[in-house]
Amino acid sequence: MAAPLLKVRFFLCAGLRRGAGLFSSSGLGRSQKKTLCSRVKGFPGLQARMRPLPILIATGSGYLGYDQYGRYKDRELQKLGIEVPPRVANELQVTIYKSIPTRLLSRAWGRLNQVDLPTWLRKPIYSLYIWTFGVNMKEAAVEDLQHYRNLGEFFRRKLKPQARPVCDSHCVISPADGKILHFGRVKNCEVEQVKGVTYSLETFLGPYTWTESLAINRNEDDPSSFQDLLVTKEGNELFHCVVYLAPGDYHCFHSPTDWRVAHRRHFPGSLMSVNPGVARWIKELFCHNERVVLSGEWTHGFFSLTAVGATNVGSIRIYFDKELRTNNPRYNKGSYNDLSYVSNNNREGVTMRKGEHLGEFNLGSTIVLLFEAPRDFKFSLTAGQKIHFGEPLGTM
């Protein structure tokens, strides 16, 4: 043990001597250098090299272990029938997460997905992806893996026409394949993204300025007034439904009903993960992330569909809107961009039919439906269930 310590002392003193020019320029004399070397010899703690990486790994591992232990205790309490409040991230944790350059990483991932793969490499890579995420290629319009030139084409693969029959007996259908995170009535301008974790309705949709007459009548002191503005007919209420698209799901989304799209609002924002675990952890996750809000009317009043971006899903495409550019560096977070589809030449906006192709994601993300309906509307769903595009969400 003594030999390594002697080596450390030797290299420290030698380094000081080699840097004589630097020390002399800063006013450090020969006697001071000898004093510094003697002080180094006198403090064994300074003889060891600082290793920040092992310290960070140890600290991070300890924190993750503590966090997992807490989650394990929560699961045990839930098994006993005891309701446990969700673990919500604090402001510092959200700030640290948002500091990760997810937008830049997503743009890089998008460009990588457009790189054509050699024919011999396509089947091994796509097969690994299919095995990892449980993709059902028997439903794909083209089952031959070598047909897809790059990962982008494979992600956006189309389905066989008969693979997703559209339910005709219900007025609202699922717009995409995915998992139902939450659904129900909107209360007090708060919407649940998962059970126990909410976000503000007004923050999510933005100011109600696409109808000027309603915006003028708004009462700032009434917390429920924004929700009341969306409910245009007597006896109606506001409902919501959240569909999470996993990486292995079909990535296109369709019109959930017959409606008229009058307005588009694009919110540039972060691209944090939207998987159910993160949705339970970060309050107002959908308000932080980049999203495209399509709003309009259906037979029962207000109707909106919001496509929420996520990590590696910076690209949200709306087929009838060629001007939309998501995850674009020229847009700043915290702002929003409006576009009205109602003009002198097109006073009715964009008419969409139930089941019609509406848009697509680059990987997987989330669709949020907010709509007005009669009070007797009831969802025929359970939280966490798997659903396919075309299947009914509820009935009246």
Short mmCIF file of C-alpha atoms in Angstrom, two decimals:
data_model
loop_
_atom_site.label_atom_id
_atom_site.label_comp_id
_atom_site.label_asym_id
_atom_site.label_seq_id
_atom_site.Cartn_x
_atom_site.Cartn_y
_atom_site.Cartn_z
CA MET A 1 0.00 0.00 0.00
CA ALA A 2 2.95 2.32 0.73
CA ALA A 3 4.34 2.00 -2.80
CA PRO A 4 1.22 3.37 -4.56
CA LEU A 5 1.07 6.29 -2.12
CA LEU A 6 4.70 7.13 -2.82
CA LYS A 7 3.94 7.09 -6.55
CA VAL A 8 1.02 9.49 -6.08
CA ARG A 9 3.23 11.85 -4.08
CA PHE A 10 5.96 11.64 -6.71
CA PHE A 11 3.60 12.47 -9.60
CA LEU A 12 1.99 15.34 -7.72
CA CYS A 13 5.35 16.94 -6.93
CA ALA A 14 6.64 16.23 -10.43
CA GLY A 15 3.55 17.83 -11.94
CA LEU A 16 4.11 20.93 -9.86
CA ARG A 17 7.73 21.15 -10.99
CA ARG A 18 6.79 20.67 -14.68
CA GLY A 19 4.28 23.50 -14.39
CA ALA A 20 6.89 25.92 -13.04
CA GLY A 21 6.25 28.39 -15.84
CA LEU A 22 2.55 28.47 -15.05
CA PHE A 23 3.16 28.86 -11.32
CA SER A 24 5.79 31.56 -11.79
CA SER A 25 3.40 33.54 -14.01
CA SER A 26 0.83 33.48 -11.24
CA GLY A 27 3.37 34.58 -8.61
CA LEU A 28 4.04 31.17 -7.00
CA GLY A 29 7.71 30.87 -5.99
CA ARG A 30 9.99 27.88 -5.47
CA SER A 31 9.56 27.91 -1.70
CA GLN A 32 5.77 28.00 -2.09
CA LYS A 33 5.89 24.97 -4.41
CA LYS A 34 7.86 23.02 -1.80
CA THR A 35 5.33 24.05 0.83
CA LEU A 36 2.47 22.87 -1.40
CA CYS A 37 4.16 19.48 -1.95
CA SER A 38 4.71 19.07 1.78
CA ARG A 39 1.04 19.87 2.45
CA VAL A 40 -0.02 17.23 -0.08
CA LYS A 41 2.17 14.72 1.78
CA GLY A 42 0.58 15.72 5.05
CA PHE A 43 -3.03 15.08 3.91
CA PRO A 44 -3.59 11.46 2.82
CA GLY A 45 -7.11 12.35 1.60
CA LEU A 46 -5.64 14.49 -1.19
CA GLN A 47 -3.38 11.70 -2.35
CA ALA A 48 -6.24 9.71 -3.91
CA ARG A 49 -7.66 10.79 -7.23
CA MET A 50 -11.25 12.05 -7.31
CA ARG A 51 -13.49 9.76 -9.40
CA PRO A 52 -16.77 11.59 -10.09
CA LEU A 53 -18.24 8.89 -12.36
CA PRO A 54 -18.30 6.12 -9.71
CA ILE A 55 -19.74 8.62 -7.22
CA LEU A 56 -22.52 9.57 -9.65
CA ILE A 57 -23.26 5.92 -10.44
CA ALA A 58 -23.38 5.02 -6.75
CA THR A 59 -25.62 7.98 -5.92
CA GLY A 60 -27.96 7.29 -8.86
CA SER A 61 -28.13 3.58 -8.04
CA GLY A 62 -28.94 4.36 -4.43
CA TYR A 63 -31.73 6.73 -5.46
CA LEU A 64 -33.20 4.23 -7.94
CA GLY A 65 -33.04 1.50 -5.33
CA TYR A 66 -34.84 3.69 -2.80
CA ASP A 67 -37.45 4.64 -5.41
CA GLN A 68 -38.06 1.03 -6.43
CA TYR A 69 -38.40 0.01 -2.79
CA GLY A 70 -41.05 2.70 -2.33
CA ARG A 71 -42.92 1.48 -5.40
CA TYR A 72 -42.72 -2.10 -4.11
CA LYS A 73 -44.33 -1.00 -0.83
CA ASP A 74 -47.06 0.80 -2.77
CA ARG A 75 -47.83 -2.36 -4.78
CA GLU A 76 -48.03 -4.42 -1.60
CA LEU A 77 -50.47 -1.93 -0.08
CA GLN A 78 -52.58 -2.00 -3.25
CA LYS A 79 -52.74 -5.80 -3.05
CA LEU A 80 -54.23 -5.38 0.41
CA GLY A 81 -56.91 -3.08 -0.99
CA ILE A 82 -55.38 0.10 0.41
CA GLU A 83 -55.52 3.02 -2.02
CA VAL A 84 -52.10 4.66 -2.41
CA PRO A 85 -51.80 8.24 -3.74
CA PRO A 86 -49.73 8.50 -6.94
CA ARG A 87 -46.06 9.45 -6.69
CA VAL A 88 -45.91 12.76 -8.53
CA ALA A 89 -42.62 14.33 -9.62
CA ASN A 90 -41.67 17.60 -7.96
CA GLU A 91 -40.82 20.76 -9.87
CA LEU A 92 -37.06 20.12 -9.77
CA GLN A 93 -37.43 16.62 -11.21
CA VAL A 94 -39.63 17.90 -14.03
CA THR A 95 -37.14 20.70 -14.78
CA ILE A 96 -34.25 18.24 -14.94
CA TYR A 97 -36.23 15.96 -17.26
CA LYS A 98 -37.21 18.86 -19.52
CA SER A 99 -33.56 19.95 -19.74
CA ILE A 100 -32.76 16.80 -21.72
CA PRO A 101 -32.62 17.77 -25.44
CA THR A 102 -35.44 15.42 -26.41
CA ARG A 103 -36.47 17.58 -29.39
CA LEU A 104 -32.97 17.42 -30.88
CA LEU A 105 -32.69 13.71 -30.17
CA SER A 106 -36.10 13.11 -31.77
CA ARG A 107 -35.08 15.00 -34.92
CA ALA A 108 -31.90 12.91 -35.11
CA TRP A 109 -33.94 9.73 -34.62
CA GLY A 110 -36.34 10.83 -37.36
CA ARG A 111 -33.51 11.34 -39.83
CA LEU A 112 -32.01 7.98 -38.90
CA ASN A 113 -35.38 6.35 -39.60
CA GLN A 114 -35.32 7.73 -43.15
CA VAL A 115 -32.00 6.06 -43.99
CA ASP A 116 -32.64 3.17 -46.40
CA LEU A 117 -31.42 -0.18 -45.13
CA PRO A 118 -29.70 -2.79 -47.30
CA THR A 119 -32.11 -5.48 -48.41
CA TRP A 120 -30.26 -8.21 -46.49
CA LEU A 121 -30.40 -6.20 -43.25
CA ARG A 122 -34.11 -5.33 -43.26
CA LYS A 123 -35.52 -8.65 -42.13
CA PRO A 124 -33.18 -9.09 -39.10
CA ILE A 125 -33.79 -5.54 -37.82
CA TYR A 126 -37.56 -5.57 -38.35
CA SER A 127 -37.82 -9.07 -36.86
CA LEU A 128 -36.06 -7.86 -33.73
CA TYR A 129 -38.47 -4.94 -33.48
CA ILE A 130 -41.47 -7.25 -34.03
CA TRP A 131 -40.25 -9.60 -31.30
CA THR A 132 -39.50 -6.75 -28.85
CA PHE A 133 -42.83 -4.91 -29.18
CA GLY A 134 -45.18 -7.72 -30.19
CA VAL A 135 -46.10 -6.45 -33.65
CA ASN A 136 -48.76 -8.46 -35.51
CA MET A 137 -47.55 -8.42 -39.12
CA LYS A 138 -50.46 -10.59 -40.28
CA GLU A 139 -52.62 -7.46 -40.13
CA ALA A 140 -50.23 -5.40 -42.27
CA ALA A 141 -51.19 -4.63 -45.85
CA VAL A 142 -47.69 -5.78 -46.88
CA GLU A 143 -46.30 -8.63 -44.78
CA ASP A 144 -43.00 -8.90 -46.65
CA LEU A 145 -40.43 -7.19 -44.41
CA GLN A 146 -38.05 -6.51 -47.27
CA HIS A 147 -40.67 -4.26 -48.83
CA TYR A 148 -40.05 -1.55 -46.19
CA ARG A 149 -37.00 0.44 -47.20
CA ASN A 150 -36.40 2.06 -43.83
CA LEU A 151 -37.64 2.10 -40.25
CA GLY A 152 -39.90 5.07 -40.96
CA GLU A 153 -41.86 3.14 -43.59
CA PHE A 154 -42.11 0.15 -41.27
CA PHE A 155 -43.45 2.28 -38.39
CA ARG A 156 -46.09 3.83 -40.64
CA ARG A 157 -47.17 0.56 -42.23
CA LYS A 158 -50.79 0.38 -43.39
CA LEU A 159 -53.26 -2.33 -42.40
CA LYS A 160 -55.37 -4.62 -44.52
CA PRO A 161 -58.81 -3.07 -45.17
CA GLN A 162 -60.64 -5.88 -43.35
CA ALA A 163 -58.30 -5.83 -40.33
CA ARG A 164 -60.16 -2.97 -38.60
CA PRO A 165 -63.91 -2.94 -39.27
CA VAL A 166 -65.53 0.35 -38.25
CA CYS A 167 -68.49 0.02 -35.89
CA ASP A 168 -71.58 1.56 -37.50
CA SER A 169 -73.93 1.25 -34.53
CA HIS A 170 -72.02 3.66 -32.25
CA CYS A 171 -71.44 7.34 -32.82
CA VAL A 172 -67.87 7.49 -31.40
CA ILE A 173 -65.13 4.96 -32.13
CA SER A 174 -61.51 4.62 -31.10
CA PRO A 175 -59.34 6.70 -33.46
CA ALA A 176 -56.32 4.40 -33.07
CA ASP A 177 -54.94 1.15 -31.72
CA GLY A 178 -53.69 1.49 -28.17
CA LYS A 179 -54.40 1.27 -24.46
CA ILE A 180 -57.11 3.21 -22.66
CA LEU A 181 -55.36 5.28 -19.99
CA HIS A 182 -58.42 7.12 -18.68
CA PHE A 183 -61.92 8.25 -19.61
CA GLY A 184 -64.95 9.92 -18.06
CA ARG A 185 -66.57 13.28 -17.43
CA VAL A 186 -64.55 16.48 -17.14
CA LYS A 187 -65.06 18.11 -13.75
CA ASN A 188 -63.99 21.57 -12.56
CA CYS A 189 -61.84 22.18 -15.64
CA GLU A 190 -59.53 19.31 -14.62
CA VAL A 191 -58.90 16.27 -16.82
CA GLU A 192 -57.33 13.03 -15.61
CA GLN A 193 -54.45 11.70 -17.71
CA VAL A 194 -54.33 8.63 -15.43
CA LYS A 195 -56.16 7.92 -12.20
CA GLY A 196 -55.28 10.55 -9.61
CA VAL A 197 -53.05 12.67 -11.89
CA THR A 198 -54.74 15.58 -13.65
CA TYR A 199 -54.05 18.51 -15.93
CA SER A 200 -55.78 21.80 -16.61
CA LEU A 201 -58.31 21.80 -19.44
CA GLU A 202 -57.55 25.41 -20.36
CA THR A 203 -53.77 24.89 -20.32
CA PHE A 204 -54.16 21.85 -22.54
CA LEU A 205 -56.42 23.45 -25.16
CA GLY A 206 -55.17 27.02 -24.82
CA PRO A 207 -57.28 30.20 -24.71
CA TYR A 208 -60.75 29.90 -26.20
CA THR A 209 -60.14 32.49 -28.91
CA TRP A 210 -61.19 30.59 -32.02
CA THR A 211 -64.78 31.79 -31.39
CA GLU A 212 -64.59 35.48 -30.64
CA SER A 213 -68.14 35.86 -29.36
CA LEU A 214 -67.55 33.24 -26.67
CA ALA A 215 -64.14 34.61 -25.70
CA ILE A 216 -65.66 38.04 -24.98
CA ASN A 217 -68.25 36.62 -22.56
CA ARG A 218 -65.76 34.73 -20.46
CA ASN A 219 -65.74 35.37 -16.70
CA GLU A 220 -62.15 35.26 -15.43
CA ASP A 221 -63.22 34.75 -11.79
CA ASP A 222 -65.26 31.59 -12.49
CA PRO A 223 -62.98 28.52 -12.57
CA SER A 224 -65.58 26.45 -14.43
CA SER A 225 -66.41 29.07 -17.05
CA PHE A 226 -63.88 27.74 -19.59
CA GLN A 227 -65.50 24.31 -19.42
CA ASP A 228 -68.94 25.90 -19.67
CA LEU A 229 -67.92 27.64 -22.90
CA LEU A 230 -67.21 24.28 -24.51
CA VAL A 231 -70.65 22.91 -23.59
CA THR A 232 -72.89 24.65 -26.11
CA LYS A 233 -76.17 22.73 -25.69
CA GLU A 234 -78.52 22.41 -22.74
CA GLY A 235 -78.40 19.01 -21.04
CA ASN A 236 -74.92 18.16 -22.36
CA GLU A 237 -71.68 17.50 -20.50
CA LEU A 238 -68.00 17.37 -21.43
CA PHE A 239 -66.33 13.96 -21.75
CA HIS A 240 -62.75 12.85 -22.37
CA CYS A 241 -60.85 9.72 -23.38
CA VAL A 242 -57.08 9.08 -23.54
CA VAL A 243 -55.63 6.42 -25.88
CA TYR A 244 -51.93 5.55 -25.56
CA LEU A 245 -50.20 4.15 -28.65
CA ALA A 246 -47.28 1.84 -27.80
CA PRO A 247 -44.27 1.47 -30.16
CA GLY A 248 -45.64 -1.80 -31.50
CA ASP A 249 -49.08 -0.44 -32.33
CA TYR A 250 -50.44 0.69 -35.69
CA HIS A 251 -49.31 4.33 -35.85
CA CYS A 252 -51.97 5.96 -38.01
CA PHE A 253 -55.03 7.57 -36.44
CA HIS A 254 -58.48 8.09 -37.92
CA SER A 255 -61.54 10.25 -37.46
CA PRO A 256 -63.45 9.01 -34.39
CA THR A 257 -66.82 10.32 -35.62
CA ASP A 258 -68.56 12.37 -38.29
CA TRP A 259 -67.52 15.95 -37.54
CA ARG A 260 -66.34 19.25 -38.96
CA VAL A 261 -62.78 20.39 -38.15
CA ALA A 262 -62.74 24.18 -37.94
CA HIS A 263 -59.46 25.03 -36.21
CA ARG A 264 -55.93 23.76 -35.61
CA ARG A 265 -53.69 24.85 -32.74
CA HIS A 266 -50.07 23.66 -32.61
CA PHE A 267 -48.20 23.80 -29.29
CA PRO A 268 -44.41 23.40 -29.67
CA GLY A 269 -43.11 21.85 -26.45
CA SER A 270 -41.05 19.15 -24.81
CA LEU A 271 -41.02 15.58 -26.03
CA MET A 272 -41.07 13.60 -22.82
CA SER A 273 -42.15 9.99 -22.77
CA VAL A 274 -45.92 9.46 -22.47
CA ASN A 275 -45.94 5.81 -21.42
CA PRO A 276 -48.32 5.05 -18.53
CA GLY A 277 -45.52 5.00 -15.95
CA VAL A 278 -44.40 8.54 -16.81
CA ALA A 279 -48.03 9.71 -17.11
CA ARG A 280 -48.56 8.61 -13.50
CA TRP A 281 -45.37 10.39 -12.42
CA ILE A 282 -45.54 13.81 -14.11
CA LYS A 283 -48.56 16.00 -13.50
CA GLU A 284 -49.77 17.88 -16.60
CA LEU A 285 -47.48 15.79 -18.80
CA PHE A 286 -49.69 16.34 -21.85
CA CYS A 287 -49.52 20.12 -21.29
CA HIS A 288 -45.70 20.06 -21.30
CA ASN A 289 -45.40 18.05 -24.52
CA GLU A 290 -45.74 19.16 -28.10
CA ARG A 291 -49.26 18.61 -29.39
CA VAL A 292 -51.68 19.42 -32.20
CA VAL A 293 -55.25 20.28 -31.20
CA LEU A 294 -57.96 19.87 -33.84
CA SER A 295 -61.26 21.38 -32.72
CA GLY A 296 -64.67 21.67 -34.31
CA GLU A 297 -68.23 20.41 -34.00
CA TRP A 298 -70.19 17.19 -34.31
CA THR A 299 -73.89 16.50 -34.09
CA HIS A 300 -73.92 17.01 -30.28
CA GLY A 301 -71.76 20.15 -30.11
CA PHE A 302 -68.06 20.70 -29.38
CA PHE A 303 -65.56 18.02 -30.45
CA SER A 304 -61.75 17.96 -30.38
CA LEU A 305 -58.96 15.50 -31.09
CA THR A 306 -55.44 16.18 -29.81
CA ALA A 307 -52.36 14.32 -31.03
CA VAL A 308 -49.70 14.49 -28.30
CA GLY A 309 -46.04 14.06 -29.26
CA ALA A 310 -43.46 12.12 -27.24
CA THR A 311 -39.80 11.14 -27.24
CA ASN A 312 -38.80 10.08 -30.78
CA VAL A 313 -42.29 11.12 -31.93
CA GLY A 314 -41.60 14.72 -32.80
CA SER A 315 -43.29 14.28 -36.15
CA ILE A 316 -47.10 14.54 -36.10
CA ARG A 317 -48.68 14.55 -39.53
CA ILE A 318 -52.24 15.66 -40.37
CA TYR A 319 -53.06 14.51 -43.90
CA PHE A 320 -55.24 17.44 -44.94
CA ASP A 321 -52.92 20.07 -43.39
CA LYS A 322 -49.80 20.45 -45.54
CA GLU A 323 -48.61 23.54 -43.64
CA LEU A 324 -48.18 21.79 -40.29
CA ARG A 325 -44.53 21.33 -39.20
CA THR A 326 -43.99 19.77 -35.79
CA ASN A 327 -40.72 19.58 -33.79
CA ASN A 328 -39.37 22.46 -35.84
CA PRO A 329 -36.45 24.42 -34.32
CA ARG A 330 -37.96 27.75 -35.41
CA TYR A 331 -40.88 27.31 -32.99
CA ASN A 332 -40.27 28.18 -29.34
CA LYS A 333 -41.65 26.29 -26.38
CA GLY A 334 -44.46 27.99 -24.52
CA SER A 335 -46.06 29.48 -27.62
CA TYR A 336 -48.77 28.22 -29.95
CA ASN A 337 -49.68 28.65 -33.60
CA ASP A 338 -53.27 28.87 -34.82
CA LEU A 339 -54.75 28.06 -38.19
CA SER A 340 -58.43 28.36 -39.10
CA TYR A 341 -59.83 25.93 -41.66
CA VAL A 342 -62.90 28.14 -42.09
CA SER A 343 -62.41 30.71 -44.86
CA ASN A 344 -64.39 32.55 -47.50
CA ASN A 345 -63.92 29.64 -49.88
CA ASN A 346 -64.49 26.94 -47.27
CA ARG A 347 -66.98 28.15 -44.67
CA GLU A 348 -67.71 24.66 -43.40
CA GLY A 349 -64.11 23.79 -42.49
CA VAL A 350 -62.81 20.26 -43.13
CA THR A 351 -65.49 17.57 -43.07
CA MET A 352 -64.32 14.22 -41.68
CA ARG A 353 -66.22 10.95 -41.81
CA LYS A 354 -66.03 8.28 -39.11
CA GLY A 355 -63.08 5.99 -39.78
CA GLU A 356 -61.50 8.25 -42.40
CA HIS A 357 -57.69 8.55 -42.35
CA LEU A 358 -56.72 11.64 -40.35
CA GLY A 359 -52.99 11.51 -39.57
CA GLU A 360 -50.04 9.53 -38.28
CA PHE A 361 -47.23 9.47 -35.71
CA ASN A 362 -43.63 8.55 -36.35
CA LEU A 363 -43.55 5.91 -33.61
CA GLY A 364 -46.19 5.83 -30.86
CA SER A 365 -47.81 8.46 -28.69
CA THR A 366 -51.18 9.55 -27.32
CA ILE A 367 -54.57 10.68 -28.60
CA VAL A 368 -56.83 12.74 -26.32
CA LEU A 369 -60.51 13.15 -27.21
CA LEU A 370 -62.57 15.94 -25.59
CA PHE A 371 -66.18 16.20 -26.68
CA GLU A 372 -69.61 17.41 -25.70
CA ALA A 373 -72.39 14.82 -25.47
CA PRO A 374 -75.75 14.27 -23.75
CA ARG A 375 -75.59 13.34 -20.08
CA ASP A 376 -76.74 9.79 -20.75
CA PHE A 377 -73.58 9.07 -22.78
CA LYS A 378 -71.76 6.12 -21.17
CA PHE A 379 -68.33 4.70 -21.97
CA SER A 380 -68.17 0.97 -22.57
CA LEU A 381 -64.51 0.80 -21.50
CA THR A 382 -62.25 -0.21 -18.63
CA ALA A 383 -59.03 1.62 -17.73
CA GLY A 384 -55.97 -0.21 -19.05
CA GLN A 385 -57.79 -2.25 -21.66
CA LYS A 386 -56.40 -2.76 -25.15
CA ILE A 387 -58.50 -1.25 -27.93
CA HIS A 388 -58.32 -1.22 -31.72
CA PHE A 389 -59.20 1.45 -34.19
CA GLY A 390 -62.89 1.16 -35.19
CA GLU A 391 -64.11 -0.28 -31.89
CA PRO A 392 -66.80 1.71 -30.01
CA LEU A 393 -65.91 3.96 -27.09
CA GLY A 394 -69.43 4.35 -25.70
CA THR A 395 -73.09 4.79 -26.43
CA MET A 396 -76.13 6.88 -25.52
#
